[in-house]
Coordinates of C-alpha atoms in Angstrom, one line a residue:
S96 CA 13.0 3.5 -0.1
C97 CA 10.4 1.0 1.0
A98 CA 10.9 -1.8 3.5
N99 CA 8.0 -4.2 4.1
V100 CA 6.9 -7.5 5.7
G101 CA 3.5 -9.0 5.2
D102 CA 1.0 -8.7 2.4
S103 CA 0.2 -5.0 2.3
S104 CA 1.5 -3.4 -0.9
A105 CA 2.8 0.1 -1.8
L106 CA 2.6 1.5 -5.3
L107 CA 4.4 4.5 -6.8
V108 CA 2.4 6.3 -9.5
P109 CA 4.2 8.9 -11.7
N110 CA 1.9 11.8 -12.4
L111 CA 2.3 11.8 -16.2
A112 CA 0.9 8.7 -17.8
R113 CA 1.6 10.1 -21.3
M114 CA 5.3 9.8 -20.6
G115 CA 4.8 6.0 -20.6
E116 CA 5.8 5.5 -17.0
P117 CA 3.9 2.6 -15.5
P118 CA 3.2 2.3 -11.8
V119 CA 6.1 0.9 -9.8
E120 CA 5.5 -1.7 -7.1
L121 CA 7.6 -0.7 -4.1
S122 CA 6.8 -3.6 -1.8
R123 CA 6.7 -7.4 -2.1
S124 CA 4.0 -9.8 -1.0
H125 CA 5.1 -12.4 1.5
R126 CA 2.2 -14.7 1.0
M127 CA 3.8 -18.1 0.2
M128 CA 1.4 -18.6 -2.8
E129 CA 2.6 -15.3 -4.3
N130 CA 6.3 -15.6 -3.5
D131 CA 8.4 -18.5 -4.8
E132 CA 11.4 -17.5 -2.7
E133 CA 9.4 -17.6 0.5
M134 CA 7.9 -20.9 -0.5
A135 CA 11.3 -22.4 -1.0
R136 CA 12.7 -20.9 2.3
V137 CA 9.8 -22.5 4.3
R138 CA 9.9 -25.8 2.5
A139 CA 13.6 -26.1 3.4
L140 CA 12.9 -25.9 7.2
P141 CA 12.8 -29.1 9.1
G142 CA 9.5 -30.3 10.6
V143 CA 7.3 -27.9 8.6
E144 CA 4.3 -29.1 6.7
I145 CA 2.8 -27.0 3.9
R146 CA -0.9 -27.6 3.1
Q147 CA -4.3 -25.9 3.0
G148 CA -6.5 -25.4 6.1
V149 CA -9.5 -27.5 6.8
N150 CA -13.1 -26.3 7.0
G151 CA -15.8 -27.6 9.3
L152 CA -16.5 -30.5 7.0
G153 CA -12.9 -31.6 7.0
Q154 CA -12.3 -30.4 3.5
P155 CA -9.2 -28.5 2.4
F156 CA -9.8 -24.8 1.6
G157 CA -8.0 -21.5 1.2
D158 CA -4.3 -20.6 0.7
L159 CA -1.5 -22.9 1.3
R160 CA -0.2 -22.5 4.9
A161 CA 2.8 -23.5 6.9
W162 CA 2.2 -25.8 9.9
P163 CA 2.7 -25.6 12.9
G164 CA 1.1 -22.2 13.1
G165 CA -1.0 -22.2 9.9
L166 CA 0.6 -19.1 8.4
A167 CA -0.1 -18.1 4.9
V168 CA 2.0 -14.9 5.2
V169 CA 5.5 -15.9 6.4
R170 CA 7.2 -12.6 6.9
G171 CA 5.8 -10.2 9.5
V172 CA 5.9 -8.8 13.0
G173 CA 4.6 -11.2 15.6
D174 CA 3.8 -14.9 15.5
G175 CA 7.0 -15.7 17.3
D176 CA 5.6 -19.0 18.5
C177 CA 5.9 -20.2 14.8
G178 CA 9.7 -20.3 15.1
E179 CA 11.7 -20.0 11.9
V180 CA 8.6 -20.2 9.7
V181 CA 8.0 -16.5 10.3
S182 CA 10.8 -13.9 9.5
C183 CA 10.8 -10.2 10.5
V184 CA 13.5 -9.4 7.9
P185 CA 11.9 -7.0 5.4
S186 CA 12.1 -6.9 1.7
C187 CA 13.7 -3.5 0.7
K188 CA 13.5 -1.5 -2.5
T189 CA 14.8 2.0 -3.4
V190 CA 13.6 3.9 -6.5
P191 CA 14.0 7.6 -7.4
L192 CA 10.9 9.8 -7.3
P193 CA 9.7 10.9 -10.7
P194 CA 10.9 14.4 -11.6
M195 CA 7.4 15.4 -12.5
G196 CA 6.1 14.2 -9.1
G197 CA 3.8 11.3 -8.3
S198 CA 1.7 9.6 -5.7
I199 CA 2.3 6.7 -3.4
V200 CA -0.6 4.5 -2.2
L201 CA 0.0 2.0 0.6
A202 CA -2.9 -0.4 1.1
S203 CA -3.7 -3.6 2.9
D204 CA -4.3 -6.8 1.1
G205 CA -8.1 -6.4 1.1
V206 CA -7.8 -3.4 -1.1
W207 CA -5.6 -5.2 -3.7
D208 CA -8.0 -8.2 -3.7
G209 CA -10.5 -5.9 -5.4
V210 CA -8.5 -3.1 -7.0
S211 CA -5.9 -3.6 -9.8
Y212 CA -2.8 -1.5 -9.9
S213 CA -3.9 0.1 -13.1
A214 CA -7.3 1.2 -11.6
A215 CA -5.5 2.6 -8.5
A216 CA -3.0 4.5 -10.7
A217 CA -5.8 6.0 -12.8
L218 CA -7.6 7.3 -9.7
L219 CA -4.4 8.8 -8.2
R220 CA -3.4 10.5 -11.4
R221 CA -6.8 12.0 -11.7
E222 CA -6.7 13.3 -8.1
S223 CA -3.2 14.7 -8.6
Q224 CA -4.4 16.7 -11.6
K225 CA -7.3 18.1 -9.5
K226 CA -4.8 19.4 -6.9
R227 CA -2.7 21.3 -9.5
K228 CA -5.8 22.8 -11.2
S229 CA -8.3 23.5 -8.5
G230 CA -6.8 23.4 -5.0
P231 CA -7.1 20.6 -2.4
R232 CA -8.2 17.2 -3.5
A233 CA -11.1 15.2 -2.1
A234 CA -10.1 12.5 0.4
T235 CA -8.3 10.2 -2.1
A236 CA -7.6 7.4 0.4
K237 CA -11.3 7.1 1.0
Q238 CA -11.9 6.8 -2.7
V239 CA -9.4 3.9 -2.9
V240 CA -11.2 2.2 0.0
D241 CA -14.6 2.8 -1.6
L242 CA -13.4 1.4 -4.9
A243 CA -12.3 -1.8 -3.1
L244 CA -15.6 -2.0 -1.2
N245 CA -17.6 -1.6 -4.4
R246 CA -15.6 -4.1 -6.4
A247 CA -14.9 -6.8 -3.9
G248 CA -17.8 -6.3 -1.5
M249 CA -15.5 -6.9 1.5
M250 CA -15.6 -5.1 4.9
D251 CA -12.3 -6.4 6.3
D252 CA -8.7 -5.7 5.9
I253 CA -9.3 -2.6 3.8
S254 CA -7.1 0.4 4.7
A255 CA -5.2 2.9 2.5
I256 CA -2.7 5.7 2.9
V257 CA -2.0 8.1 0.0
L258 CA 1.0 10.4 -0.1
F259 CA 1.3 13.1 -2.8
C260 CA 4.9 14.0 -3.8
P261 CA 5.6 17.4 -5.5
A262 CA 7.5 17.7 -8.7
L263 CA 11.2 18.4 -8.5
R264 CA 10.7 22.0 -9.7
E265 CA 8.2 22.6 -6.9
F266 CA 10.8 21.6 -4.3
E267 CA 13.4 23.8 -6.0
E268 CA 11.0 26.8 -5.8
M269 CA 10.3 26.4 -2.1
D270 CA 11.9 28.6 0.6
M271 CA 14.1 26.1 2.3
D272 CA 15.0 28.6 5.1
S273 CA 11.5 29.2 6.4
S274 CA 8.8 27.4 8.2
K275 CA 6.7 27.9 5.1
H276 CA 8.7 25.1 3.5
A277 CA 7.2 22.5 5.9
K278 CA 3.7 23.7 5.3
E279 CA 4.1 23.6 1.5
C280 CA 5.6 20.2 1.6
W281 CA 3.0 18.5 3.9
E282 CA -0.3 20.4 3.9
G283 CA -2.8 18.3 2.0
S284 CA -0.2 15.7 1.1
V285 CA -1.1 12.7 3.3
D286 CA -4.5 11.0 3.4
F287 CA -5.6 7.9 5.4
A288 CA -8.8 5.9 5.3
D289 CA -10.2 2.5 6.2
E290 CA -13.5 0.7 6.0
S291 CA -14.7 1.8 9.5
A292 CA -14.6 5.6 9.1
H293 CA -15.8 5.9 12.8
Q294 CA -13.6 8.9 13.6
Q295 CA -12.3 11.9 11.8
T296 CA -8.7 13.0 12.4
K297 CA -7.1 16.2 11.2
Y298 CA -3.6 15.8 9.7
G299 CA -1.7 17.8 7.2
G300 CA -4.6 20.1 6.3
E301 CA -7.0 17.3 5.4
T302 CA -9.7 15.5 7.3
L303 CA -8.8 11.8 7.4
S304 CA -11.0 8.8 8.2
G305 CA -9.9 5.9 10.4
H306 CA -10.1 4.1 13.7

């Protein structure tokens, strides 16, 4: 299950592309320009104006925003001074994990501005194959971040978390009554990176980059 507010997105990528399973978007963007329901909700509020921002020359630019407040993303945590324009009620979606296993990438909007879902899915499937054939993967989340940096040339709002989910048969073969089960489930399964890479943090058997 995935519950989200904001404009970060989560993508579920089944391991086996040959089975014809496309990536599944788990989240929903709450940018007004990408969400007709949010646009309709905000338009129905009294006293709210929807328009673009204004640059230093007095010219309109950028996404449509709700005023007062100037919000382009109208579901989130915070911005309480914007009243009913902003909602903290999440969008929710539940899907079954693929029997053959898969990967989940959660990334901020700066990643998806430069990386398509199909490109991210290809990268995750390739890294998942490496795990099964030759042991631990490289830092996959960093590869997602690097792909966004190379394609979009941005240095802001670029963070990614990758979770690798075992196949159903791997779960069934695990010793559920021992501490080994937890190690098998989580070691090397979670990876985080963002554009700063200032610190290195050890988690789940991998070295992760982040703030």
